């Protein structure tokens, strides 16, 4: 039995995207240690045999002091646990966890899940951090071609990599559901953290324009406030009848079933599960034309894409969908499910990870 440690920035990163993989590791007899700030979804794994280590972190902060404390916490943890392999997810755990693993000669696999949009000196600084954290990885997992091309240049093409279809989608759990029977009320979901980089500004502005033109539309926001400055803005939109706030759901499937489509105006992604899960259940996706979102949408066939950060472009895409005959909406949902079956089955991701784990451990 080998000890495999998984490090992430939030509990839902494990629960929403990697539950099947983690349970498969346990089934194969490995000792699994999960590391992240505590969240209620961790209980699901500890009840099934995982161990958990609570390490707090400032996910979006730029404090050098706090980041140094995180590095020290990872170093202390790895020295104590002595894992046989470490798997990292999201930026800070991957950069700092990867750096510590490299220093301690512990094999590690990186899944960074998307590159932030950076400019000027900060862009150069981030590339230095990527090189420091990723250069000794046993394998890089790339969720889209843009990330692969950028990171391979940063790493001078010296690090082994595998391409994966994001986190994939569990086609059995997110099973196809018949499309809504009418367009009397057309419901759009927003499923993401409420923060600027997920396109909440564009979503609210677009919803306001559409509601003024089509009174039979409904916009529902699901997600937690990653930036509290948006709380008043969202509450104001709710009071004005522009949007509804559905809160944070442990299980999104009932909300997906009740929707005609999802709108995902994110600025950057690795490969967004929002699109994959809605598509798997036969719902249309309208998303920004960036890698990690557009990769999951066949424009005009399974949904529509629009120019990122462009409210008018997004509104045009929504209008196309609203004015589409109901039977065409149904066909789009069916095509979305078929695309997921052919390209994004989560078993594909699990298989690639298990191949790399076996290669590294043996």
PDB file of N, CA, C and O in Angstrom, residues 37 66 82 99 106 152 158 179 184 216 243 253 347 362:
ATOM      1  N   UNK A  37      -8.012  23.636   3.202  1.00  0.00           N
ATOM      2  CA  UNK A  37      -8.766  24.215   4.324  1.00  0.00           C
ATOM      3  C   UNK A  37     -10.049  23.403   4.530  1.00  0.00           C
ATOM      4  O   UNK A  37     -10.666  22.964   3.555  1.00  0.00           O
ATOM      5  N   UNK A  66       2.036  35.530   3.936  1.00  0.00           N
ATOM      6  CA  UNK A  66       1.091  34.414   3.988  1.00  0.00           C
ATOM      7  C   UNK A  66       1.518  33.263   3.084  1.00  0.00           C
ATOM      8  O   UNK A  66       1.369  32.087   3.441  1.00  0.00           O
ATOM      9  N   UNK A  82       5.627  11.975   4.854  1.00  0.00           N
ATOM     10  CA  UNK A  82       6.466  11.212   3.920  1.00  0.00           C
ATOM     11  C   UNK A  82       5.633  10.433   2.892  1.00  0.00           C
ATOM     12  O   UNK A  82       5.708   9.201   2.792  1.00  0.00           O
ATOM     13  N   UNK A  99       6.892  23.063  -5.403  1.00  0.00           N
ATOM     14  CA  UNK A  99       8.238  23.523  -5.027  1.00  0.00           C
ATOM     15  C   UNK A  99       8.784  22.711  -3.855  1.00  0.00           C
ATOM     16  O   UNK A  99       9.931  22.236  -3.890  1.00  0.00           O
ATOM     17  N   UNK A 106      10.205  14.355  -3.509  1.00  0.00           N
ATOM     18  CA  UNK A 106       8.974  13.556  -3.471  1.00  0.00           C
ATOM     19  C   UNK A 106       8.315  13.677  -4.838  1.00  0.00           C
ATOM     20  O   UNK A 106       8.082  14.799  -5.311  1.00  0.00           O
ATOM     21  N   UNK A 152       4.587  24.488 -21.514  1.00  0.00           N
ATOM     22  CA  UNK A 152       5.726  23.780 -22.095  1.00  0.00           C
ATOM     23  C   UNK A 152       6.844  24.741 -22.470  1.00  0.00           C
ATOM     24  O   UNK A 152       8.035  24.407 -22.359  1.00  0.00           O
ATOM     25  N   UNK A 158      10.711  20.207 -20.972  1.00  0.00           N
ATOM     26  CA  UNK A 158      11.510  19.203 -20.262  1.00  0.00           C
ATOM     27  C   UNK A 158      10.699  18.354 -19.287  1.00  0.00           C
ATOM     28  O   UNK A 158      11.239  17.451 -18.652  1.00  0.00           O
ATOM     29  N   UNK A 179     -35.607  17.233 -21.905  1.00  0.00           N
ATOM     30  CA  UNK A 179     -35.617  18.692 -21.898  1.00  0.00           C
ATOM     31  C   UNK A 179     -36.958  19.204 -21.365  1.00  0.00           C
ATOM     32  O   UNK A 179     -37.975  18.502 -21.426  1.00  0.00           O
ATOM     33  N   UNK A 184     -42.381  28.589 -21.877  1.00  0.00           N
ATOM     34  CA  UNK A 184     -43.201  29.614 -21.225  1.00  0.00           C
ATOM     35  C   UNK A 184     -42.346  30.494 -20.327  1.00  0.00           C
ATOM     36  O   UNK A 184     -42.461  31.715 -20.325  1.00  0.00           O
ATOM     37  N   UNK A 216     -40.300  36.630 -20.183  1.00  0.00           N
ATOM     38  CA  UNK A 216     -40.462  35.208 -19.836  1.00  0.00           C
ATOM     39  C   UNK A 216     -39.129  34.523 -19.574  1.00  0.00           C
ATOM     40  O   UNK A 216     -39.006  33.304 -19.675  1.00  0.00           O
ATOM     41  N   UNK A 243     -32.478  38.924 -11.228  1.00  0.00           N
ATOM     42  CA  UNK A 243     -31.945  37.583 -10.999  1.00  0.00           C
ATOM     43  C   UNK A 243     -32.536  37.001  -9.722  1.00  0.00           C
ATOM     44  O   UNK A 243     -33.161  37.712  -8.924  1.00  0.00           O
ATOM     45  N   UNK A 253     -27.637  18.845  -9.502  1.00  0.00           N
ATOM     46  CA  UNK A 253     -28.438  18.171 -10.533  1.00  0.00           C
ATOM     47  C   UNK A 253     -29.890  18.659 -10.595  1.00  0.00           C
ATOM     48  O   UNK A 253     -30.406  18.897 -11.705  1.00  0.00           O
ATOM     49  N   UNK A 347     -14.170   8.709 -16.782  1.00  0.00           N
ATOM     50  CA  UNK A 347     -13.346   7.502 -16.743  1.00  0.00           C
ATOM     51  C   UNK A 347     -12.069   7.668 -17.559  1.00  0.00           C
ATOM     52  O   UNK A 347     -11.048   7.026 -17.270  1.00  0.00           O
ATOM     53  N   UNK A 362       6.044   2.558  -9.606  1.00  0.00           N
ATOM     54  CA  UNK A 362       6.747   1.303  -9.940  1.00  0.00           C
ATOM     55  C   UNK A 362       8.088   1.557 -10.596  1.00  0.00           C
ATOM     56  O   UNK A 362       8.727   0.616 -11.055  1.00  0.00           O
TER      57      UNK A 362
END
